[in-house]
Amino acid sequence: MGTTDIIVKLILIVVIFLISLVVAMYSTYAERKIAAFFQDRLGPSRAGPFGILQPVADGTKMFLKEEIIPANSSKFLFIVGPSLAIMTACIGSAVIPWGQTLKIGTYVLDLQVTDINVGILYIFGVVSLGVYGVMIGGWASNNKYSLLGAIRAASQNISYEIAMGLSIIALLMTTGTLSLKEIAAQQHGWHWNVVYQPLGFLIFIICAFAETNRSPFDLPECETELVGGYHTEYSSMKLGFYLFAEYINMFISSAVMATIYFGGYNFPFMHSLGLSSNWVTILGVIALFAKIFFFIFFFMWVRWTIPRFRYDQLMDLGWKTLIPLAIANIVITGIVMTLFK
Amino acid sequence: MEALSNKRKVLEAKPLNIWERAYLPAIVKGMGITLKHFLFTKAVTISYPEQKREFSENFRGMHSLKRDEHGRERCTACGLCALSCPAEAITMISAERKPGEENLYREEKYAAVYEINMLRCIFCGLCEEACPKEAIYLDGDIVPSDYLRKDFIYGKDKLVEAPLNQ
């Protein structure tokens, strides 16, 4: 790897980092606006035209708020919690293939930070790390509500990770690779994995809701029971980081879903349009982002439709329904593969 | 025992069938309903300072002290409004009309100071019912918000109607 490669990779990392931050920032705006439309309201409309500057105002407010660290809390861990939450949220984007290659002169630019051959495993590792931010923050607060929220988050994430992993196994049986780049390349044109794995996708998306702590599985921050859940004691930008991490997680899991089930940067008839490969790549990036934004919208759509699960129902669904379904999915996939190969 | 009214209905909790227990059909249906709201229903919001809700004709808003047909203040500072006020929001100091002020005040006595505390006022309208001179009406707009309590005590400068020929 030469110097140019390193510089190009650094630029790519910064660009992807900025994109995920901006998308997360405007997800907060979109969430408020979409929630308003679902409820026949207008939503934020004062800061700038159509309230477009609302995230900036929110961020400024978060930074200017008084920062309170409870006297009886573990101060170091209290700060580590939100830092860990936002860090693990941000590093997930490293293995996602954002597009094919761009040819600039003789240089071939690969629109993926790194193509490790265990990409999906990496994503799972990062996602499981995310729960530490919530747990450490909730525990360090020295508050029973925070602790309850943290315990819920931990048990919920562990339960749903199993079903998520099992649903992925069926996918890996058909793709035969863990590399996200190859998985995306295999779904050329219309051969999206969701067509072959509809049940697996259903289980995966339900688990994604649980992993990102989104409604209807937002029990860790269940405000009707737990005040604010794990971030009850947090204020200022530390609270902001927790909320922000949720939106980045949503962006990353939307990107993962789009990549492994909805063809990533592939779109129908991508090579019969007669365009040069650079244009196909650019259109592919746009297609990927369209899919990602659809999933983000879907996350919000579900949030403003479905009420929150009760805790025992949550565990019931995870252990008694999703895990058996995922195992059945593996078995069916195996049988079909054996019969038709 | 037999119920006399015959209105009693026996309800039994039926166990959910497999379709209902699967959650998903109901969720899809619910999401269809919310999508209908997202796409088709217009927002019912009234963006307040720019748009205003239409009030009914007998809406009771901010008070105004009226003038008669010659532009003279009707109020004679009799104090009946203050007496009738259940929230004790009204207070006044009366004064005697001097010669030469006949074009300002209709009667020999008038209110030199007339104050309504808008934070105490409950907009019941008893003051306008009590007034024998038809001098006070709650026909104004919503009382605007402010930062300090003292700014909610409205004096004659805010309450008295604008003079006729101006």
Coordinates of C-alpha atoms in Angstrom, one line a residue:
Chain A
M1 CA 0.0 0.0 0.0
G2 CA 1.6 3.2 -1.2
T3 CA 1.4 6.7 0.2
T4 CA -1.4 7.7 -2.2
D5 CA -3.4 4.8 -1.1
I6 CA -3.1 5.8 2.5
I7 CA -4.1 9.4 1.8
V8 CA -7.0 8.3 -0.3
K9 CA -8.2 5.9 2.4
L10 CA -7.9 8.7 5.0
I11 CA -10.0 11.0 2.8
L12 CA -12.5 8.2 2.3
I13 CA -12.7 7.6 6.1
V14 CA -13.2 11.3 6.8
V15 CA -15.9 11.6 4.1
I16 CA -17.8 8.5 5.3
F17 CA -17.5 9.7 8.9
L18 CA -18.9 13.1 8.0
I19 CA -21.7 11.6 5.9
S20 CA -22.8 9.3 8.8
L21 CA -22.7 12.3 11.2
V22 CA -24.7 14.5 8.8
V23 CA -27.2 11.8 8.1
A24 CA -27.6 11.1 11.8
M25 CA -28.0 14.9 12.4
Y26 CA -30.7 15.2 9.8
S27 CA -32.3 12.0 10.9
T28 CA -33.2 13.8 14.1
Y29 CA -34.9 16.5 12.0
A30 CA -36.5 13.9 9.8
E31 CA -37.8 12.0 12.8
R32 CA -39.5 15.1 14.2
K33 CA -40.8 16.1 10.8
I34 CA -42.0 12.6 9.9
A35 CA -43.6 12.1 13.3
A36 CA -45.4 15.3 12.8
F37 CA -46.7 14.3 9.4
F38 CA -47.9 10.9 10.8
Q39 CA -49.8 12.8 13.5
D40 CA -51.2 15.5 11.3
R41 CA -48.9 18.2 12.6
L42 CA -46.3 20.4 10.9
G43 CA -43.2 19.7 12.9
P44 CA -40.3 22.0 13.5
S45 CA -40.7 24.9 11.1
R46 CA -39.2 28.0 12.7
A47 CA -35.4 27.6 12.4
G48 CA -34.7 28.4 8.8
P49 CA -37.0 27.5 5.9
F50 CA -39.1 24.5 6.8
G51 CA -37.0 24.3 10.0
I52 CA -34.0 23.0 8.1
L53 CA -31.6 24.5 10.7
Q54 CA -33.3 22.7 13.6
P55 CA -30.5 20.1 14.1
V56 CA -28.0 22.9 14.3
A57 CA -30.1 24.7 16.9
D58 CA -30.5 21.4 18.9
G59 CA -26.8 20.7 18.8
T60 CA -26.0 24.2 20.0
K61 CA -28.5 23.8 22.8
M62 CA -26.9 20.5 23.8
F63 CA -23.4 22.0 23.9
L64 CA -24.6 25.0 26.0
K65 CA -26.5 23.1 28.6
E66 CA -25.1 22.7 32.1
E67 CA -23.1 19.5 32.5
I68 CA -24.1 17.6 35.6
I69 CA -22.2 14.6 36.9
P70 CA -24.0 13.1 39.9
A71 CA -21.9 13.2 43.1
N72 CA -22.2 9.5 43.8
S73 CA -21.5 8.3 40.3
S74 CA -18.4 6.7 39.1
K75 CA -17.0 9.7 37.2
F76 CA -14.6 7.9 34.9
L77 CA -17.2 5.4 33.7
F78 CA -19.8 8.1 33.6
I79 CA -17.8 9.7 30.8
V80 CA -16.7 6.5 29.2
G81 CA -20.4 5.4 28.7
P82 CA -21.5 7.9 26.0
S83 CA -18.0 8.0 24.4
L84 CA -18.2 4.2 23.9
A85 CA -21.7 4.4 22.6
I86 CA -20.9 6.9 19.9
M87 CA -17.5 5.4 19.0
T88 CA -18.9 1.9 18.5
A89 CA -21.7 3.4 16.4
C90 CA -19.3 5.2 14.2
I91 CA -16.8 2.4 13.4
G92 CA -19.5 0.1 12.0
S93 CA -19.4 1.9 8.6
A94 CA -15.8 0.8 7.8
V95 CA -16.7 -2.4 6.1
I96 CA -19.8 -1.3 4.1
P97 CA -19.2 -1.2 0.4
W98 CA -20.7 2.2 -0.6
G99 CA -20.2 1.5 -4.3
Q100 CA -18.2 -0.1 -7.0
T101 CA -14.9 1.3 -8.2
L102 CA -14.3 4.8 -9.6
K103 CA -11.6 5.2 -12.3
I104 CA -9.8 8.6 -12.0
G105 CA -7.2 8.6 -14.7
T106 CA -5.2 5.5 -14.0
Y107 CA -6.1 5.3 -10.3
V108 CA -8.8 2.9 -9.3
L109 CA -10.7 4.2 -6.2
D110 CA -12.6 1.5 -4.3
L111 CA -15.6 3.0 -2.4
Q112 CA -15.1 0.9 0.7
V113 CA -12.8 1.7 3.5
T114 CA -11.6 -1.9 4.0
D115 CA -12.8 -5.2 2.6
I116 CA -12.1 -7.7 5.4
N117 CA -13.1 -11.2 4.6
V118 CA -15.2 -11.4 7.9
G119 CA -17.1 -8.2 7.3
I120 CA -20.4 -9.5 8.7
L121 CA -18.7 -10.8 11.8
Y122 CA -17.0 -7.5 12.3
I123 CA -20.4 -5.7 12.1
F124 CA -21.8 -8.1 14.7
G125 CA -18.8 -7.5 16.9
V126 CA -19.2 -3.8 16.7
V127 CA -23.0 -4.0 17.3
S128 CA -22.5 -6.1 20.4
L129 CA -19.9 -3.7 21.7
G130 CA -22.6 -1.0 21.5
V131 CA -24.4 -2.4 24.5
Y132 CA -21.4 -1.7 26.7
G133 CA -21.9 2.1 26.2
V134 CA -25.4 1.8 27.4
M135 CA -24.6 -0.6 30.3
I136 CA -21.6 1.3 31.6
G137 CA -23.5 4.6 31.4
G138 CA -26.5 3.1 33.2
W139 CA -24.4 1.4 35.9
A140 CA -22.1 4.4 36.5
S141 CA -25.0 6.7 37.1
N142 CA -25.7 5.1 40.4
N143 CA -29.5 5.4 39.9
K144 CA -31.9 2.6 40.0
Y145 CA -33.8 3.7 36.9
S146 CA -30.6 3.9 35.0
L147 CA -29.5 0.5 36.2
L148 CA -32.8 -1.0 35.3
G149 CA -32.6 0.5 31.8
A150 CA -29.1 -0.7 31.4
I151 CA -30.0 -4.3 32.5
R152 CA -32.9 -4.3 30.0
A153 CA -30.7 -3.1 27.3
A154 CA -28.1 -5.8 28.0
S155 CA -30.6 -8.6 28.2
Q156 CA -32.5 -7.4 25.1
N157 CA -29.5 -7.0 23.0
I158 CA -28.1 -10.4 24.0
S159 CA -31.4 -12.1 23.3
Y160 CA -31.9 -10.6 19.9
E161 CA -28.3 -11.0 18.8
I162 CA -28.9 -14.8 18.8
A163 CA -31.9 -14.6 16.5
M164 CA -30.0 -12.1 14.3
G165 CA -27.0 -14.3 14.0
L166 CA -29.1 -17.3 13.2
S167 CA -31.0 -15.4 10.5
I168 CA -27.6 -14.4 9.0
I169 CA -26.4 -18.0 9.0
A170 CA -29.1 -18.9 6.5
L171 CA -28.0 -16.1 4.3
L172 CA -24.3 -17.1 4.6
M173 CA -25.3 -20.6 3.4
T174 CA -26.6 -19.2 0.1
T175 CA -23.9 -16.6 -0.4
G176 CA -20.9 -18.7 0.8
T177 CA -19.0 -15.7 2.0
L178 CA -18.7 -13.3 5.0
S179 CA -17.3 -10.4 3.0
L180 CA -19.8 -7.7 2.5
K181 CA -18.2 -6.7 -0.8
E182 CA -18.7 -10.1 -2.3
I183 CA -22.2 -10.4 -0.9
A184 CA -23.0 -7.0 -2.6
A185 CA -21.4 -8.1 -5.8
Q186 CA -23.4 -11.4 -5.9
Q187 CA -26.7 -9.6 -5.8
H188 CA -26.2 -8.2 -9.3
G189 CA -29.1 -6.5 -10.9
W190 CA -32.3 -8.0 -9.5
H191 CA -30.8 -11.0 -7.6
W192 CA -31.3 -9.4 -4.3
N193 CA -31.0 -11.7 -1.3
V194 CA -34.4 -10.7 0.1
V195 CA -36.0 -12.7 -2.7
Y196 CA -34.2 -15.8 -1.6
Q197 CA -34.4 -15.1 2.2
P198 CA -37.7 -13.3 2.9
L199 CA -38.1 -15.0 6.3
G200 CA -34.4 -14.3 7.2
F201 CA -34.9 -10.7 6.3
L202 CA -38.0 -10.4 8.4
I203 CA -36.2 -11.8 11.4
F204 CA -33.2 -9.6 10.7
I205 CA -35.2 -6.4 10.5
I206 CA -37.1 -7.2 13.7
C207 CA -33.7 -7.9 15.5
A208 CA -32.3 -4.7 14.0
F209 CA -35.1 -2.7 15.6
A210 CA -34.2 -4.4 19.0
E211 CA -30.5 -3.9 18.5
T212 CA -30.8 -0.1 17.8
N213 CA -33.2 0.3 20.8
R214 CA -35.9 1.7 18.5
S215 CA -39.6 1.5 19.2
P216 CA -41.4 -0.9 19.6
F217 CA -38.3 -2.3 21.4
D218 CA -37.2 0.9 23.1
L219 CA -37.5 -0.6 26.6
P220 CA -34.0 0.6 27.8
E221 CA -35.2 4.2 27.6
C222 CA -38.9 3.4 28.4
E223 CA -39.8 6.8 29.8
T224 CA -43.2 5.8 31.2
E225 CA -41.6 3.3 33.5
L226 CA -38.0 4.2 33.9
V227 CA -37.9 8.1 33.8
G228 CA -35.3 8.2 31.0
G229 CA -33.9 4.7 31.3
Y230 CA -30.1 4.4 31.1
H231 CA -29.6 8.1 30.3
T232 CA -31.7 9.4 33.2
E233 CA -28.8 11.1 34.9
Y234 CA -27.2 12.4 31.7
S235 CA -27.3 16.0 30.6
S236 CA -25.7 18.3 28.0
M237 CA -23.7 16.8 25.1
K238 CA -23.3 13.4 26.9
L239 CA -27.0 12.9 26.6
G240 CA -26.6 14.2 23.1
F241 CA -24.0 11.5 22.3
Y242 CA -26.4 8.8 23.5
L243 CA -29.2 10.1 21.3
F244 CA -26.9 10.7 18.4
A245 CA -25.5 7.2 18.7
E246 CA -29.0 5.8 18.3
Y247 CA -29.4 7.7 15.0
I248 CA -25.9 6.6 13.8
N249 CA -26.8 3.0 14.7
M250 CA -30.0 3.4 12.7
F251 CA -28.1 4.6 9.7
I252 CA -25.5 1.8 9.9
S253 CA -28.1 -0.9 10.4
S254 CA -30.1 0.5 7.4
A255 CA -26.9 0.4 5.4
V256 CA -26.2 -3.2 6.5
M257 CA -29.7 -4.2 5.6
A258 CA -29.6 -2.5 2.2
T259 CA -26.2 -4.2 1.5
I260 CA -26.8 -7.7 2.5
Y261 CA -30.5 -8.1 1.7
F262 CA -31.4 -5.4 -0.8
G263 CA -28.6 -5.5 -3.2
G264 CA -26.4 -2.7 -1.8
Y265 CA -25.3 -0.5 -4.7
N266 CA -27.0 -2.7 -7.3
F267 CA -30.0 -1.5 -9.2
P268 CA -32.0 -3.2 -12.0
F269 CA -30.6 -2.9 -15.6
M270 CA -27.4 -1.4 -14.3
H271 CA -25.4 -2.7 -17.2
S272 CA -27.9 -2.4 -20.0
L273 CA -28.1 1.3 -19.8
G274 CA -25.0 1.8 -21.9
L275 CA -23.3 4.1 -19.4
S276 CA -19.6 4.2 -18.6
S277 CA -18.5 2.4 -15.4
N278 CA -18.0 5.6 -13.5
W279 CA -21.6 6.7 -14.1
V280 CA -22.8 3.2 -13.1
T281 CA -20.9 3.5 -9.8
I282 CA -22.3 7.0 -9.1
L283 CA -25.8 5.8 -9.8
G284 CA -25.1 2.8 -7.6
V285 CA -24.1 5.0 -4.7
I286 CA -27.3 7.0 -5.2
A287 CA -29.3 3.7 -5.3
L288 CA -27.7 2.6 -2.1
F289 CA -28.4 5.8 -0.3
A290 CA -32.0 5.7 -1.5
K291 CA -32.4 2.3 0.0
I292 CA -30.8 3.5 3.2
F293 CA -33.1 6.4 3.5
F294 CA -36.1 4.2 2.8
F295 CA -35.0 2.0 5.7
I296 CA -34.5 5.0 8.0
F297 CA -38.0 6.1 7.0
F298 CA -39.2 2.6 7.7
F299 CA -37.7 2.7 11.2
M300 CA -39.5 6.0 11.9
W301 CA -42.7 4.8 10.3
V302 CA -42.8 1.8 12.7
R303 CA -41.9 4.0 15.6
W304 CA -44.9 6.2 15.1
T305 CA -47.2 3.3 14.5
I306 CA -46.6 0.6 17.0
P307 CA -46.8 0.9 20.8
R308 CA -44.0 -0.4 22.9
F309 CA -43.7 -4.1 23.9
R310 CA -44.1 -5.2 27.4
Y311 CA -40.8 -6.6 28.8
D312 CA -42.0 -10.2 29.1
Q313 CA -43.6 -10.0 25.6
L314 CA -40.2 -8.8 24.3
M315 CA -38.4 -11.8 25.8
D316 CA -41.2 -14.1 24.6
L317 CA -40.9 -12.9 21.1
G318 CA -37.2 -13.1 21.1
W319 CA -36.7 -16.5 22.6
K320 CA -39.9 -18.4 21.7
T321 CA -40.7 -17.1 18.3
L322 CA -37.7 -15.5 16.5
I323 CA -35.0 -18.1 17.5
P324 CA -37.2 -21.1 16.4
L325 CA -38.1 -19.3 13.3
A326 CA -34.5 -18.6 12.5
I327 CA -33.5 -22.2 13.1
A328 CA -36.4 -23.4 10.9
N329 CA -35.2 -20.9 8.2
I330 CA -31.7 -22.5 8.3
V331 CA -33.2 -26.0 8.0
I332 CA -35.5 -25.0 5.1
T333 CA -32.6 -23.2 3.3
G334 CA -30.4 -26.3 3.7
I335 CA -33.1 -28.6 2.3
V336 CA -33.8 -26.3 -0.7
M337 CA -30.1 -26.0 -1.4
T338 CA -29.5 -29.8 -1.2
L339 CA -32.5 -30.5 -3.5
F340 CA -31.8 -27.9 -6.2
K341 CA -28.0 -28.2 -6.5
Chain B
M1 CA -80.5 -14.2 39.2
E2 CA -82.2 -13.0 36.1
A3 CA -81.3 -9.4 35.1
L4 CA -84.3 -7.2 34.8
S5 CA -83.1 -4.8 32.2
N6 CA -82.0 -7.5 29.8
K7 CA -79.1 -5.3 28.8
R8 CA -76.4 -7.4 30.2
K9 CA -74.0 -8.9 27.6
V10 CA -71.9 -11.8 28.5
L11 CA -68.4 -11.1 27.2
E12 CA -65.8 -13.8 26.9
A13 CA -62.2 -13.3 26.1
K14 CA -61.7 -15.5 23.0
P15 CA -58.2 -16.8 22.5
L16 CA -56.4 -15.2 19.6
N17 CA -56.3 -17.3 16.5
I18 CA -53.0 -17.9 14.6
W19 CA -53.6 -15.0 12.3
E20 CA -54.0 -12.6 15.2
R21 CA -51.1 -14.1 17.2
A22 CA -48.7 -13.6 14.3
Y23 CA -48.8 -9.8 15.0
L24 CA -47.6 -8.9 11.6
P25 CA -51.0 -8.6 9.7
A26 CA -52.2 -6.2 12.4
I27 CA -48.9 -4.3 12.3
V28 CA -49.1 -4.0 8.5
K29 CA -52.7 -2.8 8.8
G30 CA -51.7 -0.2 11.4
M31 CA -48.8 1.0 9.3
G32 CA -51.3 1.4 6.4
I33 CA -53.4 3.7 8.6
T34 CA -50.4 5.8 9.6
L35 CA -49.3 6.0 6.0
K36 CA -52.6 7.4 5.0
H37 CA -52.2 10.1 7.6
F38 CA -48.6 10.7 6.4
L39 CA -49.6 11.1 2.7
F40 CA -53.1 12.5 2.6
T41 CA -54.3 14.1 5.8
K42 CA -53.6 17.8 6.0
A43 CA -51.9 19.2 9.2
V44 CA -54.4 20.7 11.6
T45 CA -51.7 23.0 13.1
I46 CA -52.5 26.7 13.3
S47 CA -49.1 28.5 13.2
Y48 CA -50.1 30.9 15.9
P49 CA -48.6 34.4 15.4
E50 CA -49.1 34.3 11.7
Q51 CA -52.4 32.5 11.6
K52 CA -55.1 32.8 14.1
R53 CA -57.9 30.5 15.1
E54 CA -61.3 31.9 14.5
F55 CA -62.9 32.8 17.8
S56 CA -66.6 32.5 18.6
E57 CA -68.6 35.7 18.8
N58 CA -68.8 35.7 22.5
F59 CA -65.1 35.0 23.0
R60 CA -63.7 36.8 26.1
G61 CA -60.3 38.2 25.6
M62 CA -58.4 41.2 26.8
H63 CA -60.5 43.9 28.4
S64 CA -61.0 47.3 26.9
L65 CA -62.4 50.4 28.6
K66 CA -64.9 52.0 26.3
R67 CA -65.5 55.6 25.2
D68 CA -69.0 57.0 24.5
E69 CA -70.1 58.6 21.2
H70 CA -68.2 61.8 21.9
G71 CA -65.0 60.0 22.7
R72 CA -65.3 60.5 26.5
E73 CA -64.3 57.7 28.9
R74 CA -67.4 56.0 30.2
C75 CA -65.9 54.7 33.4
T76 CA -66.9 56.5 36.6
A77 CA -64.7 54.5 38.9
C78 CA -67.7 53.2 40.9
G79 CA -65.7 50.0 41.7
L80 CA -68.5 47.5 40.9
C81 CA -66.2 45.6 38.6
A82 CA -63.5 45.3 41.2
L83 CA -66.2 44.2 43.7
S84 CA -67.6 41.6 41.3
C85 CA -64.2 40.3 40.3
P86 CA -63.9 36.8 41.8
A87 CA -60.1 36.8 41.2
E88 CA -59.6 40.3 42.6
A89 CA -57.7 41.3 39.5
I90 CA -59.1 44.8 39.2
T91 CA -58.0 47.8 41.2
M92 CA -58.6 51.6 40.6
I93 CA -58.1 55.0 42.1
S94 CA -60.9 57.5 41.4
A95 CA -60.5 61.3 40.9
E96 CA -62.9 64.2 40.4
R97 CA -63.3 65.8 37.0
K98 CA -61.9 69.3 36.8
P99 CA -63.7 72.0 34.8
G100 CA -62.5 71.9 31.2
E101 CA -62.2 68.1 31.2
E102 CA -65.7 67.5 30.1
N103 CA -64.6 66.3 26.7
L104 CA -62.4 63.6 28.4
Y105 CA -64.7 62.1 31.0
R106 CA -68.4 61.6 30.8
E107 CA -69.3 61.8 34.5
E108 CA -67.9 64.0 37.3
K109 CA -65.9 61.1 38.7
Y110 CA -63.4 59.1 36.7
A111 CA -60.7 56.5 37.2
A112 CA -57.3 58.2 37.4
V113 CA -55.7 54.8 37.7
Y114 CA -57.3 51.6 36.5
E115 CA -55.3 48.4 36.7
I116 CA -56.1 44.8 35.8
N117 CA -53.7 42.1 36.7
M118 CA -53.8 39.7 33.7
L119 CA -52.2 36.9 35.6
R120 CA -55.0 36.9 38.1
C121 CA -57.8 37.5 35.7
I122 CA -59.8 34.4 34.8
F123 CA -61.7 36.0 31.9
C124 CA -65.1 35.2 33.5
G125 CA -66.8 38.4 32.2
L126 CA -68.4 39.3 35.6
C127 CA -66.9 42.8 35.4
E128 CA -68.7 43.5 32.1
E129 CA -71.9 42.2 33.6
A130 CA -71.5 44.3 36.7
C131 CA -70.6 47.6 34.9
P132 CA -73.6 50.0 35.0
K133 CA -72.0 52.3 32.5
E134 CA -71.2 49.8 29.8
A135 CA -67.6 50.9 30.1
I136 CA -65.7 47.5 30.2
Y137 CA -65.9 44.7 27.7
L138 CA -63.7 41.7 27.2
D139 CA -63.7 42.0 23.5
G140 CA -60.0 42.1 22.8
D141 CA -57.5 39.5 21.6
I142 CA -55.6 36.9 23.6
V143 CA -53.4 38.6 26.2
P144 CA -49.8 38.4 24.8
S145 CA -47.1 36.7 26.7
D146 CA -44.3 38.5 28.5
Y147 CA -41.2 37.9 30.7
L148 CA -42.0 39.7 33.9
R149 CA -44.9 39.6 36.3
K150 CA -45.1 43.3 36.6
D151 CA -45.6 43.7 32.9
F152 CA -48.9 41.8 33.2
I153 CA -50.5 44.5 35.3
Y154 CA -52.2 46.5 32.5
G155 CA -52.9 50.1 33.2
K156 CA -55.1 52.6 31.4
D157 CA -52.5 53.0 28.6
K158 CA -53.2 49.5 27.4
L159 CA -56.9 49.2 28.4
V160 CA -58.6 52.4 27.2
E161 CA -60.0 52.4 23.7
A162 CA -58.3 54.6 21.2
P163 CA -59.8 58.0 20.9
L164 CA -62.4 58.5 18.2
N165 CA -60.8 61.0 15.8
Q166 CA -57.3 59.8 15.6

